[in-house]
Amino acid sequence: MIEFCGVSKTYPDGTHAVQDFSLSIPARQITVLVGSSGSGKTTLMRMINRMVEPTSGSIEIDGQDISKAEPVQLRRGIGYVMQNAGLLPHRKVIDNIATVPRLTGVPKSQARTRALELMDTVGLDRALAERYPSQLSGGQQQRVGVARGLAVDPNILLMDEPFSAVDPIVRDELQQEVLRLQSELAKTIVFVSHDIDEAFLLGDQVIVLAQGGEIVQQGTPEEILANPASDFVATFIGADRGKRRLSVSQTQARGDDRVLVDAGGYPVGVIAAPEGRLAVSSASPKSRSVSNKTDQAGDA
Amino acid sequence: MNLFAEAFRWIVDPSHWTGGPDISGHLLEHLSVSAYCVVIAVAIALPIGVMIGHTGKGRGAAILISNVARALPTLGLLSILILLFGIGLLPITIVLVILAIPPMLAGAYAGVESVDKQTVDAARALGMSELQIIFRVEIPLAAPLLIGGLRACALQVIATLGIASAFAFGGLGIYLINGLATADYTQLLAGAILITVLALIVDGALAVVQRFVVPRGVALGRTDPNGHQKRARAPRPRVLQEGMQS
Ligand SMILES: Nc1ncnc2c1ncn2[C@@H]1O[C@H](COP(=O)(O)OP(=O)(O)O)[C@@H](O)[C@H]1O
Ligand SMILES: [Mg+2]
């Protein structure tokens, strides 16, 4: 568990990036910090591995105040995946993945074996192991970044807009990969995004941020979708545009199941009606995939 | 043209290559004293330059000191030092080291500064210590520019060492001094040619090294979409061009 207690960050130039931020990030779940550019997401995330020092307040990981930890050691125990992958250009894929284990003294052959396994884990062909980052596509580089983040089997994985620079099809693929990985590995993932659809797709918990790291709403995707806390949130999640306003069509798909359509009349899913009645479910994984499909249909 | 032909004939004359202080002896002396001065200059300038590049601090002071060092009148300084320490290798070494430091310093800080800040940030976020960042990320990626600084530094020393022969030092400059003293322009030109050729050979050898130290992953990144590899261009720090103009 990661706990922010009254954390503020003012940069030397006077920018108040985060003001009095408190949040509890549960273990073994994906928490998505979502907000527009400049809302302090990156600052918040980088305070967890002490790449940024808070001006005031404290951050605890499993009850331990991280300001007492040695930064280099702390960082080696936390996976970090960044937007541009941040791979070391002069090292081969396999050595990039093995970087942190090598720093902690794992023998080279062992670190490389583990790196190859991690390539399988993140869906990278082992044939790419001897390539350099510059010889990979953007999506492949991100996969290497994820593999590197997982290399020391950290409890915590920080992901800062990791997929925002790849094309939408690859992004979908990578997002699904994260969900699959998480179902296997159950890490404490803090994921930063400016894309509300990505946040709703991936997050067990979604934190909607305004400027200065102000939490405007916090909850499961379903809770936020069903009940935007303010106009700000409503605008941010696109509810006001009717983009996500779904309705049940009269069309019967099969038996008593009903087809769900979005504002444009596109079918986006089917509601199962097991007892011949429409069940009103709130927090089921199904509704998450519905919200995602809604967007695709709406954009089409 | 005739003078050149005579100078070459003078250089290849076997009698100038055997016995006593011959061309090979002066060449070796010139090369070894140059190497010695370059090594000292690198030992001083490289760590300082790398630290400036890494921390981003002290750049202004380094530029100031470099400019002062470059503006010092070499011959005048050498004369003063010889008055202080007497004739010998020490004053020559001091002057050449002072002259050799600025290009190496500039190559080092410019090289380290040129490393992508996001790459360095990523290395730090992974848990590399500052020393690990310097040795495993910044120096490998800056290597071509570091060697560029070394090239400029070596050229400077080899060329300037010629004047030291005016003060009882051997080296190839001896032919310049003797040639001038006896109005033997063949010998004067031969000396100039020998120094130039030595400088060009050393520079060429270092250019090869410079090509060689471009990290493979970086060189591959310069491949165009058709897969034709562009030649990795060996970059030179700006200071070299400045040095040549003056
Ligand atoms: N190193 C820095 N120095 C000064 N201001 C910064 C620095 N990093 C971020 N900021 C400022 O802090 C605010 C929050 O930035 P950031 O955390 O990067 O937001 P986000 O990741 O949500 O886009 C922005 O106004 C940004 O300009
Ligand atoms: Mg950011």
Tab-separated table of C-alpha atoms in Angstrom, chain A residues 14 24 199:
chain	number	residue	atom	x	y	z
A	14	GLY	CA	7.610	28.583	-7.943
A	24	SER	CA	-4.212	5.753	-0.240
A	199	ALA	CA	-8.188	5.028	-17.152
